[in-house]
Coordinates of C-alpha atoms in Angstrom, one line a residue:
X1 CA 161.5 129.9 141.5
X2 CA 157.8 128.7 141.2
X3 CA 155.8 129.0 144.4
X4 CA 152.9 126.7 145.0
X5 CA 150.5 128.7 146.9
X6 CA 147.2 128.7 145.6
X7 CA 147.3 124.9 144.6
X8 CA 146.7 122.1 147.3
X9 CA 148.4 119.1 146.6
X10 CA 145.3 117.1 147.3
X11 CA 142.1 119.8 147.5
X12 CA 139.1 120.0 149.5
X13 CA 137.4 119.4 146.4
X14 CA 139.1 116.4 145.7
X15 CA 138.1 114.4 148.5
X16 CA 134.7 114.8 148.7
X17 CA 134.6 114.1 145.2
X18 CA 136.5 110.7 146.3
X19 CA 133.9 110.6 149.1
X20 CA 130.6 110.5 146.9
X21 CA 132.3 107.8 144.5
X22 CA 133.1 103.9 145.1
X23 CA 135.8 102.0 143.2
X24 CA 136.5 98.9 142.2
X25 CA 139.0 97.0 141.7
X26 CA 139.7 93.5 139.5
X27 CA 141.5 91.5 141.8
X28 CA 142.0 87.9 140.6
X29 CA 138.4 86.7 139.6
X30 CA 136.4 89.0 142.7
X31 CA 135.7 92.6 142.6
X32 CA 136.7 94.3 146.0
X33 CA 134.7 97.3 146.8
X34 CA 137.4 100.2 148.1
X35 CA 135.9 101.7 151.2
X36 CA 135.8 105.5 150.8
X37 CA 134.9 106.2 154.4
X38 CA 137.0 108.3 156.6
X39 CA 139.9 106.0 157.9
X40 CA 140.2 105.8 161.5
X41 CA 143.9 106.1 163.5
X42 CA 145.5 102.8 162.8
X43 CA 146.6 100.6 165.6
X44 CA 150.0 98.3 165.5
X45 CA 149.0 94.8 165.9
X46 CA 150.0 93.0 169.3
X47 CA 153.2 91.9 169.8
X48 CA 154.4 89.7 172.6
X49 CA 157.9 91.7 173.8
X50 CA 158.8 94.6 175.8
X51 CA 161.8 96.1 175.4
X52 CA 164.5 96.7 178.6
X53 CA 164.3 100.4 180.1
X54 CA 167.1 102.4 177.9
X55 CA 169.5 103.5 180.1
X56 CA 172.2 105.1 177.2
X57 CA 172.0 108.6 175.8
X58 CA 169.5 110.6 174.7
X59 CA 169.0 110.9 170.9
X60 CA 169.5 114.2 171.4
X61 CA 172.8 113.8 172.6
X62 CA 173.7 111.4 170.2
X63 CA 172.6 113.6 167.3
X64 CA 175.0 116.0 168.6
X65 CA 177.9 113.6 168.6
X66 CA 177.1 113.0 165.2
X67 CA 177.3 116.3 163.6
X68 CA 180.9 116.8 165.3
X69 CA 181.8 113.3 164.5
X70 CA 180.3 111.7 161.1
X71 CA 180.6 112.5 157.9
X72 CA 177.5 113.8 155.7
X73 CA 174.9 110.3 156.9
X74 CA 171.7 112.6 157.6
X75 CA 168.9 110.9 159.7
X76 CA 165.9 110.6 158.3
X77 CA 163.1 112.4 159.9
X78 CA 163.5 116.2 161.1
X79 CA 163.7 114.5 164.4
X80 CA 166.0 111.8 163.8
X81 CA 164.6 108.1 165.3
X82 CA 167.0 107.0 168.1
X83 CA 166.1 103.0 168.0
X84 CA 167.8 101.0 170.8
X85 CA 165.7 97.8 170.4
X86 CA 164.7 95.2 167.9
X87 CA 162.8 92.1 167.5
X88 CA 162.0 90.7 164.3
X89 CA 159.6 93.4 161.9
X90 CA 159.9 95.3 164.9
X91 CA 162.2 98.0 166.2
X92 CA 161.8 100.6 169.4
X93 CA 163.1 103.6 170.3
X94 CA 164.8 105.4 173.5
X95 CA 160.9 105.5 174.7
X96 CA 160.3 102.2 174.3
X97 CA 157.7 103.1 171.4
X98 CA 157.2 100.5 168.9
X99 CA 157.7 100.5 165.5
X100 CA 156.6 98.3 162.3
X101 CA 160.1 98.7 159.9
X102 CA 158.8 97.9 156.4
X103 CA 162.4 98.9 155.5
X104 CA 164.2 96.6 157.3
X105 CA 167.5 98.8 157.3
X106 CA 166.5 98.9 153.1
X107 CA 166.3 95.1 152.9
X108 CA 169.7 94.1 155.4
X109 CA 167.0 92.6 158.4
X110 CA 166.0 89.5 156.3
X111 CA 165.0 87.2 158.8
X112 CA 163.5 89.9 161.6
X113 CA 165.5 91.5 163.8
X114 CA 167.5 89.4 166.2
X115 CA 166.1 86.5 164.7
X116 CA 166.9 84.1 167.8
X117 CA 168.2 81.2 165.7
X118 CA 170.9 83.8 163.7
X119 CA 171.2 85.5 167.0
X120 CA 172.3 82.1 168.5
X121 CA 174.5 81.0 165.7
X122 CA 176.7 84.8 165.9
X123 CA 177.2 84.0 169.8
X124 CA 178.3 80.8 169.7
X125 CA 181.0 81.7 166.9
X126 CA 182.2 84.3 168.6
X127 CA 183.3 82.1 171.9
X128 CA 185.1 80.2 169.6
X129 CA 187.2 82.2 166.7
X130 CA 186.4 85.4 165.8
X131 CA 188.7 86.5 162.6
X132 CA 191.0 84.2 160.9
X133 CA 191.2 85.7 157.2
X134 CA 191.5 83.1 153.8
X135 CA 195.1 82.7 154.1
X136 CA 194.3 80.3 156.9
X137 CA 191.4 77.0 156.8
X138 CA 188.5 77.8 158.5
X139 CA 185.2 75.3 158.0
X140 CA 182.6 78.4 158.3
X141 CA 183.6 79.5 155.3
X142 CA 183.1 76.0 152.8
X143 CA 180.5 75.2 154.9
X144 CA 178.2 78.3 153.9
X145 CA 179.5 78.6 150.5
X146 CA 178.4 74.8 149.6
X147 CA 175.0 75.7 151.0
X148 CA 175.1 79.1 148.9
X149 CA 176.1 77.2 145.5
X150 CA 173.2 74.7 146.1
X151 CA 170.8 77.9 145.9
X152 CA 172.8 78.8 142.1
X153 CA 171.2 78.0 138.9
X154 CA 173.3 76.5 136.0
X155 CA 177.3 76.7 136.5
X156 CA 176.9 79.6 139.1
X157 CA 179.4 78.2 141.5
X158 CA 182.5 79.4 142.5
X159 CA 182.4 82.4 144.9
X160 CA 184.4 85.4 146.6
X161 CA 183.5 87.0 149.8
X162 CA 183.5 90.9 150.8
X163 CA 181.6 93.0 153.1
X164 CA 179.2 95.4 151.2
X165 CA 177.3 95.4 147.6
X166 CA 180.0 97.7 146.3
X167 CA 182.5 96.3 146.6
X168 CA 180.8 93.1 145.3
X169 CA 179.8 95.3 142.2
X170 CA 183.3 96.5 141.8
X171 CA 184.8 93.0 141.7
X172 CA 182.3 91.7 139.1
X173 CA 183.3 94.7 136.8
X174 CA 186.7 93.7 137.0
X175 CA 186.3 90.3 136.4
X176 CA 184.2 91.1 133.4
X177 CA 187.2 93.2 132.0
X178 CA 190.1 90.8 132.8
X179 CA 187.8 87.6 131.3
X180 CA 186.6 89.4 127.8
X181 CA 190.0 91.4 127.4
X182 CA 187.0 94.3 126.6
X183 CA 186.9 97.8 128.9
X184 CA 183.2 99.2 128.1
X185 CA 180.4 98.5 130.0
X186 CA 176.7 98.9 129.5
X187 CA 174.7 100.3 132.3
X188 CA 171.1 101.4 132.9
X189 CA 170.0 104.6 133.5
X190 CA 167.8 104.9 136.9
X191 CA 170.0 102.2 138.0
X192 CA 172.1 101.7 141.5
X193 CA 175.2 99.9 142.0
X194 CA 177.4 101.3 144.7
X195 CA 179.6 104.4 145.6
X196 CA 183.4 103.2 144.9
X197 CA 184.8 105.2 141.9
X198 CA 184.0 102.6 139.3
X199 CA 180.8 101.4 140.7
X200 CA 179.5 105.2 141.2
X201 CA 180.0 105.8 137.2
X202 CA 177.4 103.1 136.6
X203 CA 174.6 104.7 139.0
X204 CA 172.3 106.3 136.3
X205 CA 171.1 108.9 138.6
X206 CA 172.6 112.6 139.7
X207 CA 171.6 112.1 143.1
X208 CA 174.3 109.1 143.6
X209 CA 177.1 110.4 141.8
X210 CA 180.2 112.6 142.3
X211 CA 181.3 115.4 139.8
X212 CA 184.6 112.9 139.5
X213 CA 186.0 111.5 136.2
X214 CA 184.0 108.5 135.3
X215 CA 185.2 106.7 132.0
X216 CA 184.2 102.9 130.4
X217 CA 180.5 103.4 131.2
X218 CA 177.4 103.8 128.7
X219 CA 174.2 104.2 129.9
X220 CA 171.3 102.6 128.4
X221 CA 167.3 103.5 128.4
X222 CA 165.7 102.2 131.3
X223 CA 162.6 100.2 130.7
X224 CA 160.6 101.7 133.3
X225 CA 157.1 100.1 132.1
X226 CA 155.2 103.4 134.3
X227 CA 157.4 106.0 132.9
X228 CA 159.4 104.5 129.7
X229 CA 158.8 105.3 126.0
X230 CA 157.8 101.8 125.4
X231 CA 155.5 100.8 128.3
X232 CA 155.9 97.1 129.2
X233 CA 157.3 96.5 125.7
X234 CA 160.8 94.7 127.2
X235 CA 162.4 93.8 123.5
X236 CA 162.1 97.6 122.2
X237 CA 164.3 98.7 124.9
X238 CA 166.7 96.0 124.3
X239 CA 166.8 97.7 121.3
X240 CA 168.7 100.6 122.5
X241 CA 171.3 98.2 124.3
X242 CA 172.3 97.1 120.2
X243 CA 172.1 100.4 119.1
X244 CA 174.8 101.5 121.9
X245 CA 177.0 98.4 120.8
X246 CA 177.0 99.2 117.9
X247 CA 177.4 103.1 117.4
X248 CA 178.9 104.3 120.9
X249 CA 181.6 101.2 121.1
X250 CA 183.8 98.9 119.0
X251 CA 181.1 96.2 118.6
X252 CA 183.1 94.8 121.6
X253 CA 181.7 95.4 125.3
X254 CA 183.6 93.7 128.6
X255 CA 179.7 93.5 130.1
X256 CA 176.5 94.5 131.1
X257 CA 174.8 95.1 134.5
X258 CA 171.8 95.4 135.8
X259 CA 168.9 95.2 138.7
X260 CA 166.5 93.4 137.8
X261 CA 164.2 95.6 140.0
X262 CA 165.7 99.1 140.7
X263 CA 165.8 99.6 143.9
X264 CA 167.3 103.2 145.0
X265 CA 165.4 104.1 141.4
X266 CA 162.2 103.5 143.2
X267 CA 161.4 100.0 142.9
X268 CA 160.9 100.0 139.0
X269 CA 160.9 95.9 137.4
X270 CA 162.2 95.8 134.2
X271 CA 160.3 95.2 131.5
X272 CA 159.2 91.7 130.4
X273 CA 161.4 90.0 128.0
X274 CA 164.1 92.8 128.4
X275 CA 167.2 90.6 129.6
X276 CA 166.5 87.9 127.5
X277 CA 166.9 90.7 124.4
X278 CA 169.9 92.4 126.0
X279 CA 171.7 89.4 127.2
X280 CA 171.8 88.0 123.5
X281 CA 173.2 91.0 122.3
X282 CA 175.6 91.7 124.9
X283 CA 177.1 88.4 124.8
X284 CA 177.6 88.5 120.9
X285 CA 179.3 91.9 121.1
X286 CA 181.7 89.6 123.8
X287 CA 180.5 90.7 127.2
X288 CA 179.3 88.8 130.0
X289 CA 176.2 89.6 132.4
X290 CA 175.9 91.1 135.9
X291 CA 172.9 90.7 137.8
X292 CA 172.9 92.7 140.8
X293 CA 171.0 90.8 143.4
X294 CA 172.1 93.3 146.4
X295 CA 168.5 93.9 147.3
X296 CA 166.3 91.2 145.7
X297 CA 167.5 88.5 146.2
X298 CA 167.2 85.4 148.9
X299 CA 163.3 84.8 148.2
X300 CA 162.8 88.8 148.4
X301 CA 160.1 88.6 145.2
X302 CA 158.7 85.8 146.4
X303 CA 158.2 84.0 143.5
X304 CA 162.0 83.0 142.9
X305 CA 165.1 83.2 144.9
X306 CA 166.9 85.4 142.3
X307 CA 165.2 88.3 140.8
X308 CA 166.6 87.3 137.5
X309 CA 165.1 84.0 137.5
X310 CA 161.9 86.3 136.7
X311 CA 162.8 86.9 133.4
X312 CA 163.7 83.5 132.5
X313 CA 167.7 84.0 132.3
X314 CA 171.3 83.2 134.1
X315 CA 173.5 85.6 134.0
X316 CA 177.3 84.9 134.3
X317 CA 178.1 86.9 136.9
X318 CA 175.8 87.7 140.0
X319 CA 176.6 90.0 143.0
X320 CA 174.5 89.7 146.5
X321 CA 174.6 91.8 149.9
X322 CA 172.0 93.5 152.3
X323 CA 170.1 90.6 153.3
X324 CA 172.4 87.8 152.8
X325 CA 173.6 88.1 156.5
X326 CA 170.9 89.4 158.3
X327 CA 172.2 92.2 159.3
X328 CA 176.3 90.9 159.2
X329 CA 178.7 93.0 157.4
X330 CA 178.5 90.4 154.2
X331 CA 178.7 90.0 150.0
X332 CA 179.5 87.9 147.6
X333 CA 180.5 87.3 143.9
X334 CA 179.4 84.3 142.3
X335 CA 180.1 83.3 138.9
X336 CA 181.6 80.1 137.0
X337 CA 185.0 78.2 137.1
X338 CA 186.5 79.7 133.7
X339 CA 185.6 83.6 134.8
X340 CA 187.1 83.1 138.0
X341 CA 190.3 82.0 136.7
X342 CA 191.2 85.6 135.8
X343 CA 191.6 86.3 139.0
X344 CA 194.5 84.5 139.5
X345 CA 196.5 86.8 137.0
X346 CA 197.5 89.0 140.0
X347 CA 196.8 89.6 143.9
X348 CA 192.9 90.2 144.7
X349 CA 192.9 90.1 149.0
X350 CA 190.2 91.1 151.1
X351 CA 191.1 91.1 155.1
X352 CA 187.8 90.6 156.2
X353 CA 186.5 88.0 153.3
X354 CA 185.3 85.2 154.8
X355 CA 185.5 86.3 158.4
X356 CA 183.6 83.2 160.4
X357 CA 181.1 85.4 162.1
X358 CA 179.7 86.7 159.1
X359 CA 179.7 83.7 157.5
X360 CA 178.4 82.1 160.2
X361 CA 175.5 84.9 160.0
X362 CA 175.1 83.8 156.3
X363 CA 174.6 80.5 156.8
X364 CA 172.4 80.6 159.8
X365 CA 170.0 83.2 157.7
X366 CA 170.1 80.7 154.6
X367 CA 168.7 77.8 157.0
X368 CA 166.0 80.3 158.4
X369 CA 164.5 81.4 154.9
X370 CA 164.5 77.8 154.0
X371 CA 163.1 76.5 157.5
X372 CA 160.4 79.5 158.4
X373 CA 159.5 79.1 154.4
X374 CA 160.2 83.3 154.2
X375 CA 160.4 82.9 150.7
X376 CA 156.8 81.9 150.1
X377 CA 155.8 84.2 153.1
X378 CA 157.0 87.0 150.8
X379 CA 155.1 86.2 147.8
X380 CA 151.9 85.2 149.9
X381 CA 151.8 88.7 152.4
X382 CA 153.4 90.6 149.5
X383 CA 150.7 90.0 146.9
X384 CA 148.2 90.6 149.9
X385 CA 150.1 94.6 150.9
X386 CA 150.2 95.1 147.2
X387 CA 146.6 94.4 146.7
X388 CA 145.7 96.6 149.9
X389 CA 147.7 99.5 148.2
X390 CA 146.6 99.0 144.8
X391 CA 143.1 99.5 146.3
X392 CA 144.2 102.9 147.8
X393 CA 145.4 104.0 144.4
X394 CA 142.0 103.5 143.5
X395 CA 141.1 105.9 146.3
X396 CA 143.7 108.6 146.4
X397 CA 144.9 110.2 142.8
X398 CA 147.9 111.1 144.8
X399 CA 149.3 107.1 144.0
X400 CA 150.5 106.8 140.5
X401 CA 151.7 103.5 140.5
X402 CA 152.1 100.5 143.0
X403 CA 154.5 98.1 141.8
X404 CA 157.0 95.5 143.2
X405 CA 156.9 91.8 143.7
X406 CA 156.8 89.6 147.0
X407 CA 158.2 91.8 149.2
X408 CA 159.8 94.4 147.2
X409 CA 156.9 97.2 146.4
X410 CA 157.0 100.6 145.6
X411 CA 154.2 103.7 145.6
X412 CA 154.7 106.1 143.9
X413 CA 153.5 109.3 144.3
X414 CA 152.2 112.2 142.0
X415 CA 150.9 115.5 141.6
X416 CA 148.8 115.0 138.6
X417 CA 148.2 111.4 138.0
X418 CA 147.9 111.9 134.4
X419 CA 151.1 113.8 133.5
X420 CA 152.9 111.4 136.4
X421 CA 154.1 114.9 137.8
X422 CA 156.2 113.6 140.6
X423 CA 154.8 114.9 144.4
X424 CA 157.2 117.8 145.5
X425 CA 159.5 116.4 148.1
X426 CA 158.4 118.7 150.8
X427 CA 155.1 116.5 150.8
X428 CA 156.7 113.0 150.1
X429 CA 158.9 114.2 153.6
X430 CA 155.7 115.3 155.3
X431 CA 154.1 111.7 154.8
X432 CA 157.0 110.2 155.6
X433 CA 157.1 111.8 159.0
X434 CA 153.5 111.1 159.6
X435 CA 153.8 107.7 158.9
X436 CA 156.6 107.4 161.0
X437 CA 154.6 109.3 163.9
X438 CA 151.8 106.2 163.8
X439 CA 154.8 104.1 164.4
X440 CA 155.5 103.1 160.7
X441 CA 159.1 103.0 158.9
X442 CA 159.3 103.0 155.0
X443 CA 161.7 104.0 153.0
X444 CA 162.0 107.1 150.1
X445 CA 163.6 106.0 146.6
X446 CA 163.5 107.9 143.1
X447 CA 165.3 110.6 141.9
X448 CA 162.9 112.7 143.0
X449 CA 162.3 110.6 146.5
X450 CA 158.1 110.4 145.5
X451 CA 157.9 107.1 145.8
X452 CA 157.8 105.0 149.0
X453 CA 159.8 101.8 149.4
X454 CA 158.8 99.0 151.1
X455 CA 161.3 96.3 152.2
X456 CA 160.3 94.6 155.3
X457 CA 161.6 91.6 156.9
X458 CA 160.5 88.3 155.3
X459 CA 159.0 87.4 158.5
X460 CA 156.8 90.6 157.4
X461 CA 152.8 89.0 158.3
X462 CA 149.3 90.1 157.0
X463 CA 148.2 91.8 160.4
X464 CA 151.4 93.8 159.6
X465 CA 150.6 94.6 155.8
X466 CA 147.1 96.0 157.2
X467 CA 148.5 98.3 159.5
X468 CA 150.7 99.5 157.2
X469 CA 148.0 100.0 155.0
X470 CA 146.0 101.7 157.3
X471 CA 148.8 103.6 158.1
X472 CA 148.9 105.2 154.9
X473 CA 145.1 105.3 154.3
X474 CA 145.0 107.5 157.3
X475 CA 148.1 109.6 155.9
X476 CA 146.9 110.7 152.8
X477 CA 143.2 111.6 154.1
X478 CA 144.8 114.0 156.5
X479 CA 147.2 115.4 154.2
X480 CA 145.2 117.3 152.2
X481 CA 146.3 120.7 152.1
X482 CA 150.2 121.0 152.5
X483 CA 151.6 123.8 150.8
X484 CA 155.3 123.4 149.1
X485 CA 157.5 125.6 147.5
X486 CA 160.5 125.4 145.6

């Protein structure tokens, strides 16, 4: 039991030491002077609907219900949000209070919330056929899958639908056994890929895993450039990937998977140059690659589609959810002509696979990217938030690291900036519930939930990112003398 009484997390001391200094930061070619003034209260930008009077039950009420009804599924905040209304990066509560969600239901709300044209597409659907299943023909289903395979790099063509990113996972794990005839499979610690049996034994982190039997999984270093042994030094890490191969196995692996940004780990990119390195081995030992696109893909990162295409490879297997449907029940596998074979060998069924609404949802959210250009809109406002937070870091020693791409960042947070001592979670929580008090939703990632996640809908503008900003400018001034004990 330590108690933290005498030490503030940020002191008195602190900040008007921050006060009497002036940063700078090397943005680009321009220096851009942080101001170290006090922050005033942010205010959310305009925005041209009101939501209809709530008439339903309380949150209150609801919370209630819950507790008898649900299993485990806390709310966030100590006084859980009870939103009744959306409308694109914006969601309201029984109060008709507004809110900017930088978390977008952690990346599902792609296009905004009831994006009108997806909105449109769902309705129209559903006054015609609502649930056929694949043993029937149904033209939702080529029709979104041919647009899909046009978005695939090299022979990345051949799909099968499902409804969440684990069971996606769990299907590309199982093709990757039946196609190399192999059974072990190289993981990352850190890492997050669902909470089915086989999918929970490749999570590399306590916090998302059972105390069940977990078998045909090794777990390799994660190359965390802010916390790893080996910095942004991709190829040394790879190392450890050969070295598992080759004393932990039989030289023979079914496959590897991987995020190519960790998303539930706290936003952590790999390292450069570390899935070329891995890939290489992996497929001489006889394994194929997984990329786990669940959160980062569809023109997330702004600068591709795919995550992966960041690091310069193509995997042979790829899985996608969250934002592929806009908010639809929806995954897929994708992979090539000869894995997919395999899975012919037996029965593989899924009722709802395919179902025309969700499909319909998935194509009407693949013409919107392409259409509003939300892809490029990521990359554009997301290197303008980052550079907003990465001038705060300059500001507040409380930020260790701001990381991320397009619209995909994460800050985290510290004690001690130079020992990377992660915040105590009683204070992440308390910043959390102020930032959600000035009407701003982020997300909490890590194992030790200290950093903040940020995953807003690609419709996500700059007047937004300065609020949000702001928003947390204003936080961690007033924060300055929470106590925590543990």
């Amino acid at each position: 039991m330590q108690r933290f009484v005498a030490r503030r997390v940020l002191s008195e001391a602190n900040f008007l030491r921050v006060q009497q200094r002036c940063f700078t930061l090397a943005a680009a070619d321009e220096k851009e002077v942080v101001n170290t003034d006090t922050p005033r209260p942010p205010v959310l930008p305009p925005f041209p609907y009101t939501p209809p009077r709530y008439t339903g039950p309380s949150g209150d009420e609801i919370m209630a219900l819950r507790k008898k009804y649900v299993m485990q599924q806390a709310p966030y905040y100590k006084k859980p949000l009870n939103l009744v209304d959306g409308k694109m990066q914006y969601v309201f509560d029984e109060n008709g209070k507004r809110y900017l969600d930088a978390l977008a239901g952690v990346s599902v709300v792609s296009c905004g919330h009831c994006h009108p044209y997806v909105e449109e597409a769902i309705i129209k659907q559903m006054k015609s056929v609502q649930h056929t299943t694949v043993l029937y023909l149904n033209h939702t289903l080529t029709d979104y899958l041919q647009a899909l395979a046009d978005k695939m790099p090299g022979n990345l063509k051949v799909f099968y639908l499902l409804n969440s990113g684990t069971e996606a996972n769990e299907l590309a794990m199982l093709l990757a056994r039946l196609y190399t005839g192999n059974n072990d499979i190289i993981a990352l610690r850190n890492a997050y890929h669902g909470l089915a049996p086989a999918t929970m034994s490749t999570n590399g982190l306590r916090i998302e895993k059972f105390n069940i039997v977990q078998t045909g999984i090794l777990h390799a270093l994660d190359p965390n450039p802010y916390r790893g042994d080996f910095g942004s030094d991709g190829k040394k890490y790879a190392q450890d990937v050969q070295n598992i191969i080759d004393y932990a196995t039989s030289g023979k692996v079914a496959g590897f998977i991987s995020e190519t940004i960790q998303g539930v780990g706290g936003v952590v990119e790999l390292a450069p140059g570390y899935l070329p390195a891995v890939y290489k081995s992996v497929r001489e030992a006889g394994g194929v690659c997984i990329a786990d696109e669940a959160i980062t893909g569809f023109g997330r990162t702004g600068s591709h589609y795919w995550a992966f295409e960041n690091q310069g490879v193509i995997p042979d297997i790829v899985t996608m959810a969250k934002g592929i449907g806009n908010g639809s029940p929806l995954s897929a596998v994708v992979t090539t002509p000869e894995i997919a074979e395999v899975l012919g060998r037996s029965t593989y069924y899924s009722t709802f696979a395919g179902n025309p609404i969700s499909t319909t949802a998935g194509l009407a959210t693949l013409n919107v990217i392409e259409k509003e250009g939300l892809q490029k809109n990521a990359y554009d406002v997301g290197s303008y938030l980052k550079k907003r937070l990465t001038a705060l870091k300059h500001k507040y020693p409380i930020i260790g690291d701001v990381r991320g791409r397009g619209l995909m960042i994460g800050v985290e947070l510290v004690e001690d900036r130079e020992l990377k001592t992660p915040l105590p979670k009683k204070v992440s929580d308390e910043i959390h519930e102020r930032l959600k008090d000035l009407g701003c939703l982020v997300g909490k990632a890590g194992l030790y939930s200290n950093v903040i996640r940020l995953l807003p809908p690609l419709c996500f503008n700059k007047e937004d990112a300065d609020f949000l900003a702001r928003a947390l400018d204003y936080t961690l001034w007033n924060i300055r003398s929470v106590e925590s004990s543990c």
